[in-house]
Amino acid sequence: MVKQQAEQTGAAASLRLGVDRSSPVPLYFQLSQQLEAAIEQGGLAPGSLLGNEIELAGRLGLSRPTVRQAIQTLVDKGLLVRRRGVGTQVVHSQVKRPLELSSLYDDLEAAGQRPATRVLLNTAVPAGPEVAAALGVAEGSEVLLIERLRLAHGEPMAHLRNHLPSGLFELTTERLETTGLYRLMREAGITLHSARQSVGARTATAAEGERLAEPEGAPLLTMERTTFDDTGRAVEFGSHVYRASRYAFEFQLLVRS
């Protein structure tokens, strides 16, 4: 235990950190960017203790307030957490998901985040107006509702609600617990072609906060997506919420000539 704690405490000390005083970029921001990169690239592993602010400031020739500001920036991003009696500790890096037609399970797996799924519902329900319009079915007709909690490293990341046309393919709870929905669709011979998607944000209700390990009122990212196969048929309508402290969407913008 003593050895492990010493290794954790010395994690930041093993990094090659430095600041450019001639740069117009603020010193605290330079340091926070280097620490963030180390977390993202695995140089600072989850659970590592960052070390003493005074020692880090002395090593880099920075003032303690500058180091504290850099650390606070990463605390605000959810990459570090201050624990009483323990110190400043690295948590799992924020998941940055590109806005493309992919499964959250596959994205987490590709990022080395060890995804897991807890299936909350897998049942037939009558289609409400919004679901019926999205899937192109009659209101009140039977559709499949799948509700899941997606986890990474055992920590809740997102609450996923998906409606699928009835009889699209056989979907067992056991399979949903072991892989992603899109992967199961592809295995069933469904060719995913395109999607219509909207992204937003709101605050967590008490129930959502409890489910996602966030306080009531915490910021959540929202996403609604209707996915179509290569024949133009709507095969899925998803309504998802994500922890903003642990999750981000990335956009690639192109200049129109």
PDB file of N, CA, C and O in Angstrom, residues 126-141 143 163 165 196 224-228 232-238:
ATOM      1  N   PRO A 126     -46.712   0.728 -27.183  1.00  0.00           N
ATOM      2  CA  PRO A 126     -47.380   1.439 -28.290  1.00  0.00           C
ATOM      3  C   PRO A 126     -46.606   2.697 -28.644  1.00  0.00           C
ATOM      4  O   PRO A 126     -46.088   3.395 -27.763  1.00  0.00           O
ATOM      5  N   ALA A 127     -46.499   3.008 -29.914  1.00  0.00           N
ATOM      6  CA  ALA A 127     -45.751   4.178 -30.366  1.00  0.00           C
ATOM      7  C   ALA A 127     -46.516   5.457 -30.080  1.00  0.00           C
ATOM      8  O   ALA A 127     -47.676   5.607 -30.492  1.00  0.00           O
ATOM      9  N   GLY A 128     -45.867   6.379 -29.367  1.00  0.00           N
ATOM     10  CA  GLY A 128     -46.437   7.696 -29.160  1.00  0.00           C
ATOM     11  C   GLY A 128     -46.260   8.538 -30.405  1.00  0.00           C
ATOM     12  O   GLY A 128     -45.617   8.117 -31.373  1.00  0.00           O
ATOM     13  N   PRO A 129     -46.796   9.771 -30.404  1.00  0.00           N
ATOM     14  CA  PRO A 129     -46.738  10.617 -31.609  1.00  0.00           C
ATOM     15  C   PRO A 129     -45.313  10.872 -32.108  1.00  0.00           C
ATOM     16  O   PRO A 129     -45.055  10.783 -33.314  1.00  0.00           O
ATOM     17  N   GLU A 130     -44.380  11.195 -31.194  1.00  0.00           N
ATOM     18  CA  GLU A 130     -43.008  11.507 -31.603  1.00  0.00           C
ATOM     19  C   GLU A 130     -42.317  10.284 -32.190  1.00  0.00           C
ATOM     20  O   GLU A 130     -41.662  10.362 -33.240  1.00  0.00           O
ATOM     21  N   VAL A 131     -42.461   9.140 -31.524  1.00  0.00           N
ATOM     22  CA  VAL A 131     -41.828   7.905 -31.984  1.00  0.00           C
ATOM     23  C   VAL A 131     -42.441   7.452 -33.306  1.00  0.00           C
ATOM     24  O   VAL A 131     -41.730   7.054 -34.240  1.00  0.00           O
ATOM     25  N   ALA A 132     -43.758   7.543 -33.416  1.00  0.00           N
ATOM     26  CA  ALA A 132     -44.439   7.130 -34.644  1.00  0.00           C
ATOM     27  C   ALA A 132     -43.966   7.971 -35.830  1.00  0.00           C
ATOM     28  O   ALA A 132     -43.708   7.445 -36.919  1.00  0.00           O
ATOM     29  N   ALA A 133     -43.832   9.290 -35.614  1.00  0.00           N
ATOM     30  CA  ALA A 133     -43.387  10.167 -36.692  1.00  0.00           C
ATOM     31  C   ALA A 133     -41.945   9.860 -37.090  1.00  0.00           C
ATOM     32  O   ALA A 133     -41.605   9.857 -38.274  1.00  0.00           O
ATOM     33  N   ALA A 134     -41.093   9.591 -36.095  1.00  0.00           N
ATOM     34  CA  ALA A 134     -39.681   9.323 -36.381  1.00  0.00           C
ATOM     35  C   ALA A 134     -39.504   8.017 -37.139  1.00  0.00           C
ATOM     36  O   ALA A 134     -38.693   7.939 -38.077  1.00  0.00           O
ATOM     37  N   LEU A 135     -40.254   6.984 -36.745  1.00  0.00           N
ATOM     38  CA  LEU A 135     -40.081   5.662 -37.348  1.00  0.00           C
ATOM     39  C   LEU A 135     -40.979   5.444 -38.564  1.00  0.00           C
ATOM     40  O   LEU A 135     -40.856   4.415 -39.246  1.00  0.00           O
ATOM     41  N   GLY A 136     -41.895   6.377 -38.819  1.00  0.00           N
ATOM     42  CA  GLY A 136     -42.780   6.224 -39.971  1.00  0.00           C
ATOM     43  C   GLY A 136     -43.789   5.109 -39.796  1.00  0.00           C
ATOM     44  O   GLY A 136     -44.108   4.399 -40.754  1.00  0.00           O
ATOM     45  N   VAL A 137     -44.303   4.950 -38.561  1.00  0.00           N
ATOM     46  CA  VAL A 137     -45.311   3.918 -38.288  1.00  0.00           C
ATOM     47  C   VAL A 137     -46.565   4.600 -37.754  1.00  0.00           C
ATOM     48  O   VAL A 137     -46.549   5.781 -37.403  1.00  0.00           O
ATOM     49  N   ALA A 138     -47.644   3.854 -37.681  1.00  0.00           N
ATOM     50  CA  ALA A 138     -48.900   4.405 -37.192  1.00  0.00           C
ATOM     51  C   ALA A 138     -48.827   4.643 -35.684  1.00  0.00           C
ATOM     52  O   ALA A 138     -48.255   3.830 -34.944  1.00  0.00           O
ATOM     53  N   GLU A 139     -49.376   5.759 -35.238  1.00  0.00           N
ATOM     54  CA  GLU A 139     -49.423   6.041 -33.805  1.00  0.00           C
ATOM     55  C   GLU A 139     -50.225   4.940 -33.104  1.00  0.00           C
ATOM     56  O   GLU A 139     -51.286   4.531 -33.558  1.00  0.00           O
ATOM     57  N   GLY A 140     -49.692   4.435 -32.007  1.00  0.00           N
ATOM     58  CA  GLY A 140     -50.345   3.370 -31.258  1.00  0.00           C
ATOM     59  C   GLY A 140     -49.921   1.981 -31.684  1.00  0.00           C
ATOM     60  O   GLY A 140     -50.226   0.999 -30.987  1.00  0.00           O
ATOM     61  N   SER A 141     -49.218   1.876 -32.815  1.00  0.00           N
ATOM     62  CA  SER A 141     -48.743   0.565 -33.246  1.00  0.00           C
ATOM     63  C   SER A 141     -47.594   0.111 -32.345  1.00  0.00           C
ATOM     64  O   SER A 141     -46.941   0.912 -31.688  1.00  0.00           O
ATOM     65  N   VAL A 143     -44.065  -0.993 -31.051  1.00  0.00           N
ATOM     66  CA  VAL A 143     -42.636  -0.817 -31.337  1.00  0.00           C
ATOM     67  C   VAL A 143     -41.850  -1.377 -30.164  1.00  0.00           C
ATOM     68  O   VAL A 143     -42.401  -1.624 -29.085  1.00  0.00           O
ATOM     69  N   HIS A 163     -36.080   3.344 -29.598  1.00  0.00           N
ATOM     70  CA  HIS A 163     -37.288   2.706 -30.127  1.00  0.00           C
ATOM     71  C   HIS A 163     -36.957   2.122 -31.496  1.00  0.00           C
ATOM     72  O   HIS A 163     -36.335   2.803 -32.326  1.00  0.00           O
ATOM     73  N   PRO A 165     -38.603  -0.387 -34.881  1.00  0.00           N
ATOM     74  CA  PRO A 165     -39.812  -0.983 -35.450  1.00  0.00           C
ATOM     75  C   PRO A 165     -39.984  -2.413 -34.949  1.00  0.00           C
ATOM     76  O   PRO A 165     -39.010  -3.158 -34.795  1.00  0.00           O
ATOM     77  N   ARG A 196     -30.444  11.361 -38.913  1.00  0.00           N
ATOM     78  CA  ARG A 196     -30.796  12.749 -38.626  1.00  0.00           C
ATOM     79  C   ARG A 196     -30.651  12.932 -37.116  1.00  0.00           C
ATOM     80  O   ARG A 196     -31.251  12.193 -36.338  1.00  0.00           O
ATOM     81  N   GLU A 224     -30.821  13.323 -29.808  1.00  0.00           N
ATOM     82  CA  GLU A 224     -31.884  12.559 -30.448  1.00  0.00           C
ATOM     83  C   GLU A 224     -31.427  12.201 -31.850  1.00  0.00           C
ATOM     84  O   GLU A 224     -30.864  13.043 -32.559  1.00  0.00           O
ATOM     85  N   ARG A 225     -31.651  10.960 -32.236  1.00  0.00           N
ATOM     86  CA  ARG A 225     -31.172  10.490 -33.542  1.00  0.00           C
ATOM     87  C   ARG A 225     -32.179   9.526 -34.149  1.00  0.00           C
ATOM     88  O   ARG A 225     -32.655   8.606 -33.482  1.00  0.00           O
ATOM     89  N   THR A 226     -32.492   9.754 -35.411  1.00  0.00           N
ATOM     90  CA  THR A 226     -33.257   8.794 -36.201  1.00  0.00           C
ATOM     91  C   THR A 226     -32.318   8.219 -37.249  1.00  0.00           C
ATOM     92  O   THR A 226     -31.722   8.969 -38.034  1.00  0.00           O
ATOM     93  N   THR A 227     -32.168   6.904 -37.251  1.00  0.00           N
ATOM     94  CA  THR A 227     -31.212   6.231 -38.126  1.00  0.00           C
ATOM     95  C   THR A 227     -31.946   5.483 -39.234  1.00  0.00           C
ATOM     96  O   THR A 227     -32.987   4.858 -38.993  1.00  0.00           O
ATOM     97  N   PHE A 228     -31.390   5.553 -40.460  1.00  0.00           N
ATOM     98  CA  PHE A 228     -32.007   4.942 -41.635  1.00  0.00           C
ATOM     99  C   PHE A 228     -31.070   3.901 -42.237  1.00  0.00           C
ATOM    100  O   PHE A 228     -29.844   4.045 -42.185  1.00  0.00           O
ATOM    101  N   GLY A 232     -33.613   3.504 -47.006  1.00  0.00           N
ATOM    102  CA  GLY A 232     -34.327   4.698 -46.563  1.00  0.00           C
ATOM    103  C   GLY A 232     -35.308   4.439 -45.437  1.00  0.00           C
ATOM    104  O   GLY A 232     -36.013   5.362 -44.997  1.00  0.00           O
ATOM    105  N   ARG A 233     -35.371   3.206 -44.933  1.00  0.00           N
ATOM    106  CA  ARG A 233     -36.282   2.856 -43.848  1.00  0.00           C
ATOM    107  C   ARG A 233     -35.698   3.303 -42.510  1.00  0.00           C
ATOM    108  O   ARG A 233     -34.511   3.100 -42.237  1.00  0.00           O
ATOM    109  N   ALA A 234     -36.533   3.918 -41.664  1.00  0.00           N
ATOM    110  CA  ALA A 234     -36.096   4.275 -40.319  1.00  0.00           C
ATOM    111  C   ALA A 234     -36.013   3.001 -39.482  1.00  0.00           C
ATOM    112  O   ALA A 234     -36.987   2.262 -39.365  1.00  0.00           O
ATOM    113  N   VAL A 235     -34.824   2.741 -38.908  1.00  0.00           N
ATOM    114  CA  VAL A 235     -34.628   1.505 -38.155  1.00  0.00           C
ATOM    115  C   VAL A 235     -34.412   1.758 -36.668  1.00  0.00           C
ATOM    116  O   VAL A 235     -34.367   0.804 -35.880  1.00  0.00           O
ATOM    117  N   GLU A 236     -34.298   3.036 -36.274  1.00  0.00           N
ATOM    118  CA  GLU A 236     -34.060   3.317 -34.850  1.00  0.00           C
ATOM    119  C   GLU A 236     -34.309   4.785 -34.564  1.00  0.00           C
ATOM    120  O   GLU A 236     -33.972   5.654 -35.368  1.00  0.00           O
ATOM    121  N   PHE A 237     -34.953   5.054 -33.418  1.00  0.00           N
ATOM    122  CA  PHE A 237     -35.099   6.412 -32.911  1.00  0.00           C
ATOM    123  C   PHE A 237     -34.526   6.427 -31.502  1.00  0.00           C
ATOM    124  O   PHE A 237     -35.025   5.749 -30.610  1.00  0.00           O
ATOM    125  N   GLY A 238     -33.444   7.163 -31.299  1.00  0.00           N
ATOM    126  CA  GLY A 238     -32.772   7.197 -30.001  1.00  0.00           C
ATOM    127  C   GLY A 238     -32.947   8.530 -29.312  1.00  0.00           C
ATOM    128  O   GLY A 238     -32.925   9.587 -29.951  1.00  0.00           O
TER     129      GLY A 238
END
